[in-house]
mmCIF file of C-alpha atoms in Angstrom:
data_model
loop_
_atom_site.group_PDB
_atom_site.id
_atom_site.type_symbol
_atom_site.label_atom_id
_atom_site.label_comp_id
_atom_site.label_asym_id
_atom_site.label_seq_id
_atom_site.Cartn_x
_atom_site.Cartn_y
_atom_site.Cartn_z
ATOM 1 C CA GLY A 1 -1.528 -14.537 2.103
ATOM 2 C CA LEU A 2 -0.354 -11.512 1.856
ATOM 3 C CA ASP A 3 -3.958 -9.434 2.071
ATOM 4 C CA ASP A 4 -3.855 -12.105 5.930
ATOM 5 C CA LEU A 5 0.103 -10.791 6.544
ATOM 6 C CA VAL A 6 -0.865 -6.992 5.535
ATOM 7 C CA ARG A 7 -4.334 -7.032 7.764
ATOM 8 C CA ALA A 8 -2.075 -7.736 10.826
ATOM 9 C CA ARG A 9 0.239 -5.447 10.259
ATOM 10 C CA LEU A 10 -1.951 -2.789 9.899
ATOM 11 C CA LEU A 11 -3.668 -4.425 13.617
ATOM 12 C CA LYS A 12 -0.291 -4.357 15.272
ATOM 13 C CA ALA A 13 0.841 -0.652 13.579
ATOM 14 C CA GLY A 14 -2.168 0.953 14.920
ATOM 15 C CA SER A 15 -1.802 -1.202 18.798
ATOM 16 C CA GLY A 16 1.703 0.330 18.943
ATOM 17 C CA ASN A 17 2.636 -2.973 19.727
ATOM 18 C CA VAL A 18 4.908 -2.908 16.482
ATOM 19 C CA SER A 19 8.998 -4.188 18.592
ATOM 20 C CA GLU A 20 11.859 -2.582 16.853
ATOM 21 C CA ALA A 21 13.473 -6.226 16.080
ATOM 22 C CA SER A 22 9.832 -7.377 13.909
ATOM 23 C CA PRO A 23 11.304 -8.550 10.370
ATOM 24 C CA VAL A 24 9.023 -6.403 8.804
ATOM 25 C CA PRO A 25 9.238 -2.835 8.330
ATOM 26 C CA THR A 26 7.726 -0.730 10.445
ATOM 27 C CA LEU A 27 5.018 1.740 9.122
ATOM 28 C CA ILE A 28 6.439 5.115 9.345
ATOM 29 C CA ASN A 29 3.372 7.718 7.934
ATOM 30 C CA VAL A 30 0.083 7.732 7.600
ATOM 31 C CA ARG A 31 0.717 7.219 3.184
ATOM 32 C CA HIS A 32 2.033 4.359 3.844
ATOM 33 C CA GLU A 33 -0.462 2.745 5.961
ATOM 34 C CA GLY A 34 -2.669 4.470 3.646
ATOM 35 C CA LEU A 35 -1.124 2.974 0.755
ATOM 36 C CA LEU A 36 -1.710 -0.751 2.402
ATOM 37 C CA ARG A 37 -5.089 -0.032 3.181
ATOM 38 C CA GLU A 38 -5.964 0.366 -0.728
ATOM 39 C CA ALA A 39 -3.413 -2.470 -1.722
ATOM 40 C CA VAL A 40 -5.576 -4.650 0.685
ATOM 41 C CA ALA A 41 -8.763 -2.902 -0.716
ATOM 42 C CA SER A 42 -7.592 -3.915 -4.185
ATOM 43 C CA LEU A 43 -7.289 -7.033 -3.380
ATOM 44 C CA ASP A 44 -10.195 -8.023 -1.872
ATOM 45 C CA ALA A 45 -11.570 -6.874 -4.697
ATOM 46 C CA ALA A 46 -9.779 -9.428 -6.482
ATOM 47 C CA ARG A 47 -10.801 -12.338 -4.744
ATOM 48 C CA THR A 48 -14.312 -10.604 -4.395
ATOM 49 C CA GLY A 49 -14.034 -11.171 -7.851
ATOM 50 C CA ALA A 50 -12.527 -13.862 -8.876
ATOM 51 C CA GLY A 51 -14.924 -15.733 -6.472
ATOM 52 C CA LYS A 52 -17.415 -15.009 -8.176
ATOM 53 C CA GLY A 53 -16.484 -15.160 -11.615
ATOM 54 C CA ALA A 54 -16.073 -11.733 -12.869
ATOM 55 C CA ALA A 55 -14.291 -10.960 -16.142
ATOM 56 C CA GLU A 56 -10.313 -12.155 -15.976
ATOM 57 C CA GLU A 57 -9.909 -8.556 -17.548
ATOM 58 C CA CYS A 58 -12.112 -6.980 -14.044
ATOM 59 C CA VAL A 59 -9.741 -9.510 -11.918
ATOM 60 C CA ALA A 60 -6.084 -8.497 -13.350
ATOM 61 C CA LEU A 61 -7.268 -4.666 -12.841
ATOM 62 C CA ASP A 62 -7.648 -5.056 -8.777
ATOM 63 C CA LEU A 63 -4.540 -7.013 -8.845
ATOM 64 C CA LYS A 64 -2.481 -4.209 -10.747
ATOM 65 C CA ASN A 65 -4.205 -1.960 -8.541
ATOM 66 C CA ALA A 66 -2.860 -3.617 -5.277
ATOM 67 C CA LEU A 67 0.523 -3.655 -7.298
ATOM 68 C CA ASP A 68 0.823 -0.047 -7.995
ATOM 69 C CA ARG A 69 -0.363 0.792 -4.150
ATOM 70 C CA LEU A 70 3.293 -1.586 -2.993
ATOM 71 C CA ASN A 71 5.288 -0.611 -5.491
ATOM 72 C CA SER A 72 4.424 3.139 -4.413
ATOM 73 C CA LEU A 73 5.037 1.955 -0.989
ATOM 74 C CA THR A 74 8.516 0.497 -1.743
ATOM 75 C CA GLY A 75 9.882 2.610 -3.779
ATOM 76 C CA GLU A 76 9.852 0.704 -6.893
ATOM 77 C CA GLY A 77 7.033 3.115 -8.723
ATOM 78 C CA THR A 78 7.127 6.448 -8.986
ATOM 79 C CA THR A 79 3.709 8.239 -9.829
ATOM 80 C CA ASP A 80 3.620 12.469 -10.619
ATOM 81 C CA GLU A 81 1.229 11.778 -7.407
ATOM 82 C CA LEU A 82 3.827 10.615 -5.175
ATOM 83 C CA LEU A 83 6.035 13.241 -6.207
ATOM 84 C CA ASP A 84 3.512 15.565 -5.895
ATOM 85 C CA SER A 85 3.052 13.887 -2.087
ATOM 86 C CA ILE A 86 6.313 14.530 -1.677
ATOM 87 C CA PHE A 87 7.548 17.922 -2.556
ATOM 88 C CA SER A 88 3.952 19.272 -0.868
ATOM 89 C CA ARG A 89 6.007 19.024 2.183
ATOM 90 C CA PHE A 90 8.838 20.565 1.718
ATOM 91 C CA CYS A 91 10.736 23.138 0.529
ATOM 92 C CA ILE A 92 12.637 23.230 -2.635
ATOM 93 C CA GLY A 93 15.102 25.962 -2.813
ATOM 94 C CA LYS A 94 16.297 28.174 -6.076
#
């Protein structure tokens, strides 16, 4: 059900009908939306692979990719890519 929740959230965010009282935090930038879309794509790939009898390692990799994207969204995972993205938009003084 997580991917259904993410899809519903993306649809609401895209329509501009997100309420202030929403129990799920609102997407605040394009990076967040991209991370959610990538997580959903990885979850879809894992489900498809598992349904077709793909090797467990392949399904596990798709699940790890989804988790990595969600961790980047929540701040639990900090990658060089994330830091580059953040600091490319800000001027850091000397």
